[in-house]
CSV table of C-alpha atoms and ligand atoms in Angstrom, one decimal:
chain,number,residue,atom,x,y,z
A,1,UNK,CA,-10.6,-47.2,-18.0
A,2,UNK,CA,-8.9,-45.8,-14.9
A,3,UNK,CA,-5.8,-45.3,-17.0
A,4,UNK,CA,-7.8,-43.4,-19.6
A,5,UNK,CA,-9.3,-41.2,-16.9
A,6,UNK,CA,-5.9,-40.6,-15.5
A,7,UNK,CA,-4.6,-39.6,-18.9
A,8,UNK,CA,-7.5,-37.2,-19.4
A,9,UNK,CA,-6.8,-35.7,-16.0
A,10,UNK,CA,-3.2,-35.1,-16.9
A,11,UNK,CA,-4.2,-33.7,-20.3
A,12,UNK,CA,-6.7,-31.3,-18.6
A,13,UNK,CA,-4.0,-30.3,-16.1
A,14,UNK,CA,-1.5,-29.6,-18.8
A,15,UNK,CA,-3.9,-27.6,-20.9
A,16,UNK,CA,-5.0,-25.6,-17.8
A,17,UNK,CA,-1.4,-24.8,-17.0
A,18,UNK,CA,-0.8,-23.7,-20.6
A,19,UNK,CA,-3.8,-21.5,-20.5
A,20,UNK,CA,-2.5,-19.9,-17.3
A,21,UNK,CA,0.9,-19.4,-18.8
A,22,UNK,CA,-0.6,-17.8,-21.9
A,23,UNK,CA,-2.7,-15.5,-19.9
A,24,UNK,CA,0.2,-14.5,-17.7
A,25,UNK,CA,2.3,-13.8,-20.7
A,26,UNK,CA,-0.4,-11.7,-22.3
A,27,UNK,CA,-1.0,-9.6,-19.1
A,28,UNK,CA,2.8,-9.1,-18.8
A,29,UNK,CA,3.2,-7.9,-22.3
A,30,UNK,CA,0.2,-5.6,-22.2
A,31,UNK,CA,1.3,-4.2,-18.9
A,32,UNK,CA,4.8,-3.5,-20.2
A,33,UNK,CA,3.3,-1.6,-23.1
A,34,UNK,CA,1.0,0.3,-20.7
A,35,UNK,CA,4.0,1.3,-18.6
A,36,UNK,CA,5.8,2.6,-21.7
A,37,UNK,CA,2.7,4.5,-22.9
A,38,UNK,CA,1.7,6.0,-19.5
A,39,UNK,CA,-1.6,4.1,-19.6
A,40,UNK,CA,-1.4,3.7,-15.8
A,41,UNK,CA,-2.5,6.2,-13.3
A,42,UNK,CA,-2.7,6.5,-9.5
A,43,UNK,CA,-5.6,6.9,-7.2
A,44,UNK,CA,-5.4,8.1,-3.7
A,45,UNK,CA,-7.4,6.9,-0.7
A,46,UNK,CA,-7.6,9.2,2.2
A,47,UNK,CA,-6.6,8.2,5.7
A,48,UNK,CA,-8.6,9.7,8.6
A,49,UNK,CA,-7.7,10.4,12.2
A,50,UNK,CA,-9.9,10.3,15.3
A,51,UNK,CA,-11.0,13.9,14.8
A,52,UNK,CA,-12.1,13.2,11.3
A,53,UNK,CA,-9.3,15.0,9.5
A,54,UNK,CA,-7.5,13.7,6.5
A,55,UNK,CA,-3.9,13.1,7.5
A,56,UNK,CA,-2.6,11.0,4.7
A,57,UNK,CA,-3.5,8.9,1.7
A,58,UNK,CA,-2.5,5.6,0.1
A,59,UNK,CA,-1.4,5.6,-3.5
A,60,UNK,CA,-3.1,2.8,-5.5
A,61,UNK,CA,-2.2,2.0,-9.1
A,62,UNK,CA,-4.8,1.8,-11.8
A,63,UNK,CA,-4.5,0.4,-15.3
A,64,UNK,CA,-6.9,1.5,-18.0
A,65,UNK,CA,-6.5,-1.1,-20.7
A,66,UNK,CA,-7.8,-0.2,-24.2
A,67,UNK,CA,-9.4,-3.6,-24.6
A,68,UNK,CA,-10.2,-4.8,-21.1
A,69,UNK,CA,-11.1,-1.5,-19.5
A,70,UNK,CA,-10.1,-0.8,-16.0
A,71,UNK,CA,-8.0,-3.8,-14.8
A,72,UNK,CA,-8.1,-4.6,-11.1
A,73,UNK,CA,-4.7,-4.5,-9.3
A,74,UNK,CA,-5.5,-8.0,-8.0
A,75,UNK,CA,-5.5,-9.2,-11.6
A,76,UNK,CA,-2.1,-7.7,-12.6
A,77,UNK,CA,0.0,-7.0,-9.5
A,78,UNK,CA,0.6,-10.7,-8.7
A,79,UNK,CA,1.6,-11.3,-12.3
A,80,UNK,CA,3.9,-8.3,-12.3
A,81,UNK,CA,5.4,-9.7,-9.1
A,82,UNK,CA,6.5,-12.9,-10.8
A,83,UNK,CA,9.1,-10.9,-12.8
A,84,UNK,CA,11.1,-7.7,-12.7
A,85,UNK,CA,8.1,-6.0,-14.2
A,86,UNK,CA,7.0,-5.1,-10.6
A,87,UNK,CA,10.3,-3.2,-10.2
A,88,UNK,CA,9.6,-1.1,-13.3
A,89,UNK,CA,6.0,-0.5,-12.1
A,90,UNK,CA,7.2,0.4,-8.6
A,91,UNK,CA,9.7,2.9,-10.0
A,92,UNK,CA,6.9,4.5,-12.0
A,93,UNK,CA,4.7,4.7,-9.0
A,94,UNK,CA,7.3,6.2,-6.8
A,95,UNK,CA,8.3,8.9,-9.3
A,96,UNK,CA,4.7,9.7,-10.0
A,97,UNK,CA,3.9,10.1,-6.3
A,98,UNK,CA,7.0,12.2,-5.8
A,99,UNK,CA,6.1,14.6,-8.6
A,100,UNK,CA,2.5,14.8,-7.3
A,101,UNK,CA,3.8,15.7,-3.8
A,102,UNK,CA,6.0,18.4,-5.2
A,103,UNK,CA,3.0,19.8,-7.1
A,104,UNK,CA,0.9,19.7,-3.9
A,105,UNK,CA,3.5,21.5,-1.9
A,106,UNK,CA,3.6,24.3,-4.5
A,107,UNK,CA,-0.1,24.8,-3.7
A,108,UNK,CA,0.7,24.8,0.1
A,109,UNK,CA,-0.9,21.4,0.4
A,110,UNK,CA,1.0,18.8,2.5
A,111,UNK,CA,0.0,15.2,2.6
A,112,UNK,CA,1.7,12.1,3.8
A,113,UNK,CA,1.5,9.5,1.1
A,114,UNK,CA,1.8,5.7,1.5
A,115,UNK,CA,3.1,3.6,-1.3
A,116,UNK,CA,2.9,-0.2,-1.6
A,117,UNK,CA,6.3,-1.8,-2.0
A,118,UNK,CA,6.4,-5.5,-3.2
A,119,UNK,CA,8.9,-7.9,-1.6
A,120,UNK,CA,10.7,-8.2,-5.0
A,121,UNK,CA,11.1,-4.5,-5.3
A,122,UNK,CA,12.5,-4.1,-1.8
A,123,UNK,CA,14.9,-7.0,-2.5
A,124,UNK,CA,16.6,-5.1,-5.4
A,125,UNK,CA,20.2,-4.6,-4.4
A,126,UNK,CA,20.1,-1.0,-5.6
A,127,UNK,CA,16.6,-0.2,-4.1
A,128,UNK,CA,17.8,2.4,-1.7
A,129,UNK,CA,19.9,4.2,-4.4
A,130,UNK,CA,16.9,4.2,-6.7
A,131,UNK,CA,14.7,5.8,-4.1
A,132,UNK,CA,17.4,8.3,-3.3
A,133,UNK,CA,17.7,9.2,-7.0
A,134,UNK,CA,14.0,9.7,-7.5
A,135,UNK,CA,13.7,11.9,-4.4
A,136,UNK,CA,16.6,14.0,-5.5
A,137,UNK,CA,15.5,14.4,-9.1
A,138,UNK,CA,11.9,15.2,-8.2
A,139,UNK,CA,12.7,17.4,-5.2
A,140,UNK,CA,10.1,15.6,-3.1
A,141,UNK,CA,10.4,15.4,0.7
A,142,UNK,CA,11.1,12.0,2.0
A,143,UNK,CA,9.5,12.9,5.3
A,144,UNK,CA,6.1,12.8,3.6
A,145,UNK,CA,6.6,9.3,2.3
A,146,UNK,CA,5.6,6.0,3.9
A,147,UNK,CA,6.5,2.7,2.4
A,148,UNK,CA,4.0,-0.1,3.0
A,149,UNK,CA,5.7,-3.4,3.3
A,150,UNK,CA,4.0,-6.7,3.6
A,151,UNK,CA,5.0,-9.5,5.9
A,152,UNK,CA,6.4,-11.3,2.8
A,153,UNK,CA,9.4,-8.8,2.9
A,154,UNK,CA,10.3,-10.1,6.3
A,155,UNK,CA,10.6,-13.7,5.1
A,156,UNK,CA,14.0,-12.6,3.6
A,157,UNK,CA,17.2,-12.3,5.5
A,158,UNK,CA,16.2,-10.1,8.4
A,159,UNK,CA,19.5,-8.3,8.8
A,160,UNK,CA,19.6,-7.2,5.2
A,161,UNK,CA,16.0,-6.0,5.5
A,162,UNK,CA,16.8,-4.1,8.7
A,163,UNK,CA,19.9,-2.4,7.1
A,164,UNK,CA,17.8,-1.3,4.1
A,165,UNK,CA,15.0,0.0,6.3
A,166,UNK,CA,17.5,1.9,8.4
A,167,UNK,CA,19.1,3.5,5.4
A,168,UNK,CA,15.7,4.6,4.1
A,169,UNK,CA,14.8,5.8,7.5
A,170,UNK,CA,17.8,8.0,7.5
A,171,UNK,CA,16.5,9.6,4.3
A,172,UNK,CA,13.3,10.4,6.3
A,173,UNK,CA,11.1,7.6,4.9
A,174,UNK,CA,8.7,5.9,7.3
A,175,UNK,CA,7.3,2.3,7.2
A,176,UNK,CA,4.1,0.6,7.8
A,177,UNK,CA,3.3,-3.1,7.8
A,178,UNK,CA,0.4,-3.8,5.4
A,179,UNK,CA,-2.2,-6.5,5.6
A,180,UNK,CA,-1.2,-7.2,9.2
A,181,UNK,CA,-2.5,-10.4,10.7
A,182,UNK,CA,-2.5,-12.4,7.5
A,183,UNK,CA,1.2,-13.3,7.5
A,184,UNK,CA,3.8,-14.6,9.7
A,185,UNK,CA,5.4,-11.7,11.6
A,186,UNK,CA,6.7,-12.6,15.0
A,187,UNK,CA,6.8,-10.1,17.8
A,188,UNK,CA,10.6,-10.4,17.7
A,189,UNK,CA,10.6,-8.9,14.2
A,190,UNK,CA,8.2,-6.2,15.0
A,191,UNK,CA,10.3,-5.1,17.9
A,192,UNK,CA,13.5,-5.0,15.8
A,193,UNK,CA,12.2,-3.1,12.8
A,194,UNK,CA,11.8,0.7,12.5
A,195,UNK,CA,8.0,0.5,11.9
A,196,UNK,CA,5.8,3.6,12.2
A,197,UNK,CA,2.5,1.8,11.8
A,198,UNK,CA,0.6,-1.5,11.4
A,199,UNK,CA,-2.3,-1.7,9.0
A,200,UNK,CA,-4.9,-4.2,10.2
A,201,UNK,CA,-6.0,-6.3,7.3
A,202,UNK,CA,-9.5,-5.5,6.1
A,203,UNK,CA,-10.7,-9.1,6.6
A,204,UNK,CA,-10.4,-8.6,10.4
A,205,UNK,CA,-12.1,-5.3,10.3
A,206,UNK,CA,-14.9,-6.7,8.2
A,207,UNK,CA,-15.6,-9.6,10.6
A,208,UNK,CA,-14.9,-7.8,13.8
A,209,UNK,CA,-18.5,-7.0,14.3
A,210,UNK,CA,-19.8,-10.5,13.7
A,211,UNK,CA,-17.1,-12.7,14.9
A,212,UNK,CA,-15.7,-12.7,18.4
A,213,UNK,CA,-12.3,-14.1,17.6
A,214,UNK,CA,-11.8,-11.5,14.8
A,215,UNK,CA,-12.9,-8.8,17.3
A,216,UNK,CA,-10.3,-10.2,19.7
A,217,UNK,CA,-7.6,-10.1,17.0
A,218,UNK,CA,-8.3,-6.4,16.3
A,219,UNK,CA,-8.2,-5.5,19.9
A,220,UNK,CA,-5.0,-7.5,20.4
A,221,UNK,CA,-3.2,-5.9,17.4
A,222,UNK,CA,-4.1,-2.4,18.7
A,223,UNK,CA,-3.0,-3.2,22.2
A,224,UNK,CA,0.2,-4.7,21.0
A,225,UNK,CA,0.9,-1.7,18.7
A,226,UNK,CA,0.4,0.6,21.7
A,227,UNK,CA,3.0,-1.3,23.7
A,228,UNK,CA,5.4,-1.1,20.8
A,229,UNK,CA,4.6,2.6,20.5
A,230,UNK,CA,3.5,2.4,16.8
A,231,UNK,CA,0.3,3.6,15.1
A,232,UNK,CA,-2.5,1.4,13.9
A,233,UNK,CA,-4.3,2.0,10.6
A,234,UNK,CA,-7.5,0.1,10.1
A,235,UNK,CA,-8.1,-0.9,6.4
A,236,UNK,CA,-11.4,-1.4,4.7
A,237,UNK,CA,-13.6,0.4,7.2
A,238,UNK,CA,-17.1,0.3,5.5
A,239,UNK,CA,-19.6,0.6,8.4
A,240,UNK,CA,-20.3,2.8,11.3
A,241,UNK,CA,-20.3,-0.3,13.6
A,242,UNK,CA,-16.8,-1.2,12.5
A,243,UNK,CA,-15.6,2.3,13.1
A,244,UNK,CA,-17.2,2.4,16.6
A,245,UNK,CA,-15.6,-0.9,17.6
A,246,UNK,CA,-12.2,0.2,16.3
A,247,UNK,CA,-12.4,3.6,18.1
A,248,UNK,CA,-13.4,1.8,21.3
A,249,UNK,CA,-10.2,-0.4,20.9
A,250,UNK,CA,-8.1,2.8,20.6
A,251,UNK,CA,-7.3,2.7,16.9
A,252,UNK,CA,-5.5,5.8,15.5
A,253,UNK,CA,-6.2,6.0,11.8
A,254,UNK,CA,-8.9,4.7,9.4
A,255,UNK,CA,-9.1,4.0,5.7
A,256,UNK,CA,-12.1,2.6,3.9
A,257,UNK,CA,-15.2,3.2,1.8
A,258,UNK,CA,-17.0,4.5,4.9
A,259,UNK,CA,-15.0,7.6,4.5
A,260,UNK,CA,-13.7,7.7,0.9
A,261,UNK,CA,-13.1,5.3,-2.0
A,262,UNK,CA,-9.7,5.8,-3.8
A,263,UNK,CA,-10.0,9.0,-5.8
A,264,UNK,CA,-8.1,10.4,-8.8
A,265,UNK,CA,-5.3,12.8,-8.1
A,266,UNK,CA,-7.3,15.9,-9.0
A,267,UNK,CA,-10.0,15.0,-6.5
A,268,UNK,CA,-7.5,14.3,-3.9
A,269,UNK,CA,-6.1,17.8,-4.4
A,270,UNK,CA,-9.5,19.2,-3.5
A,271,UNK,CA,-9.7,17.1,-0.4
A,272,UNK,CA,-6.3,18.0,1.1
A,273,UNK,CA,-6.9,20.5,3.9
A,274,UNK,CA,-5.1,23.8,3.7
A,275,UNK,CA,-5.6,24.6,7.4
A,276,UNK,CA,-2.0,24.0,8.3
A,277,UNK,CA,-0.8,27.5,7.8
A,278,UNK,CA,-3.7,28.8,9.9
A,279,UNK,CA,-2.7,26.4,12.6
A,280,UNK,CA,0.8,27.8,12.7
A,281,UNK,CA,-0.6,31.3,13.1
A,282,UNK,CA,-2.9,30.2,15.9
A,283,UNK,CA,0.0,28.7,17.8
A,284,UNK,CA,1.9,32.0,17.5
A,285,UNK,CA,-1.0,34.1,18.6
A,286,UNK,CA,-1.9,31.8,21.5
A,287,UNK,CA,1.7,31.6,22.8
A,288,UNK,CA,2.1,35.4,22.8
A,289,UNK,CA,1.6,37.6,25.9
A,290,UNK,CA,-2.0,37.8,26.9
B,301,C2E,P1,-3.6,-2.9,-0.2
B,301,C2E,O1,-2.3,-2.3,-0.2
B,301,C2E,O2,-4.0,-3.7,1.0
B,301,C2E,O3,-4.7,-1.8,-0.5
B,301,C2E,C1,-6.0,-1.7,0.0
B,301,C2E,C2,-7.0,-2.2,-1.0
B,301,C2E,O4,-8.2,-2.2,-0.4
B,301,C2E,C3,-7.1,-1.4,-2.2
B,301,C2E,O5,-7.5,-2.2,-3.3
B,301,C2E,C4,-8.3,-0.5,-1.8
B,301,C2E,O6,-9.0,0.1,-2.9
B,301,C2E,C5,-9.2,-1.5,-1.1
B,301,C2E,N1,-10.1,-0.9,-0.1
B,301,C2E,C6,-10.0,0.3,0.6
B,301,C2E,N2,-11.0,0.5,1.4
B,301,C2E,C7,-11.9,-0.5,1.2
B,301,C2E,C8,-13.2,-0.9,1.7
B,301,C2E,O7,-13.7,-0.2,2.6
B,301,C2E,N3,-13.7,-2.0,1.2
B,301,C2E,C9,-13.1,-2.8,0.3
B,301,C2E,N4,-13.8,-3.9,-0.1
B,301,C2E,N5,-11.9,-2.5,-0.2
B,301,C2E,C10,-11.3,-1.4,0.2
B,301,C2E,P2,-6.8,-2.1,-4.7
B,301,C2E,O8,-6.6,-0.6,-5.1
B,301,C2E,O9,-7.6,-2.9,-5.7
B,301,C2E,O10,-5.4,-2.8,-4.5
B,301,C2E,C11,-5.3,-4.1,-4.2
B,301,C2E,C12,-3.9,-4.5,-3.8
B,301,C2E,O11,-3.0,-4.3,-4.9
B,301,C2E,C13,-3.3,-3.6,-2.7
B,301,C2E,O12,-3.7,-4.0,-1.4
B,301,C2E,C14,-1.8,-3.8,-2.9
B,301,C2E,O13,-1.4,-5.0,-2.3
B,301,C2E,C15,-1.7,-3.9,-4.4
B,301,C2E,N6,-1.4,-2.6,-5.0
B,301,C2E,C16,-2.1,-1.6,-5.4
B,301,C2E,N7,-1.4,-0.6,-5.9
B,301,C2E,C17,-0.1,-1.0,-5.8
B,301,C2E,C18,1.2,-0.4,-6.2
B,301,C2E,O14,1.3,0.7,-6.7
B,301,C2E,N8,2.3,-1.2,-6.0
B,301,C2E,C19,2.2,-2.4,-5.5
B,301,C2E,N9,3.4,-3.1,-5.3
B,301,C2E,N10,1.1,-3.0,-5.1
B,301,C2E,C20,-0.1,-2.3,-5.3
B,302,MG,MG1,-1.4,-1.0,1.1
B,303,MG,MG1,-3.7,-3.8,2.9
B,304,MG,MG1,-3.6,-6.2,0.3
């Protein structure tokens, strides 16, 4: 009887695995086709500073599938990350963002855009060359690009990672560390890497108002970033109380539904402030003789 049960369990396990594999393959195939047919698009989620101005945005990929409707990134990014598909997708995202930035600049709109880079993408031996090529062919300014890396990237050979980051830095690209607090980064790494910002994972932000230890983590991350002289972006800010606490801790930038949900590019265009040219004029006027 026990044997029978064991056999059933194995059977169930194998079937389950097969189902997973089938599902994975299906998603992979459909995603490949979607990439070829431009069935993906990008949303942008604004990032806000302490005076309430939009100072940047994060590009987030969306997949409108004919059969399944809007597919959540959580349902396809991890699958894409299992193969080189994530590299094709990443390439598509980067060139799409670069084209968009050029378009915005032609309208006198300047926006710093953050892009998510998966560990596997970053690991490509020709990653830097690919980025360089896209920047050159689109005419985008690297100074307006931020690459969001996760702590998973840092699990690879740190010297190789560092060299790549330095080469990209020299192009003008900046870096932030995404989902910070959920991985394994050591202070040693943080000190070594050319990081411009840490993004506090939204799980800490969410629980910071109800849980003392999460509140302490948030405060510690912000204090630590200050010591290292890098910015902190709080992710997933949904409530006034969360924002109040983050401000009190000295946080610099905020991203979350409390301000904006991710919006389509056309909406983002409407949101980008055009006050920059006025600012320049103000400076000139103010610095002139009284
Ligand atoms: P992420 O990079 O940490 O992005 C933040 C996620 O939090 C986004 O989910 C965003 O829509 C969501 N979010 C923002 N504010 C709030 C809030 O106030 N409350 C809640 N509940 N959620 C909020 P999204 O767009 O579903 O993306 C999920 C993840 O998929 C991203 O996490 C990122 O890891 C990955 N991803 C998305 N786009 C890309 C991409 O173009 N390339 C790569 N490699 N990964 C991507
Ligand atoms: Mg991100
Ligand atoms: Mg994140
Ligand atoms: Mg995430």
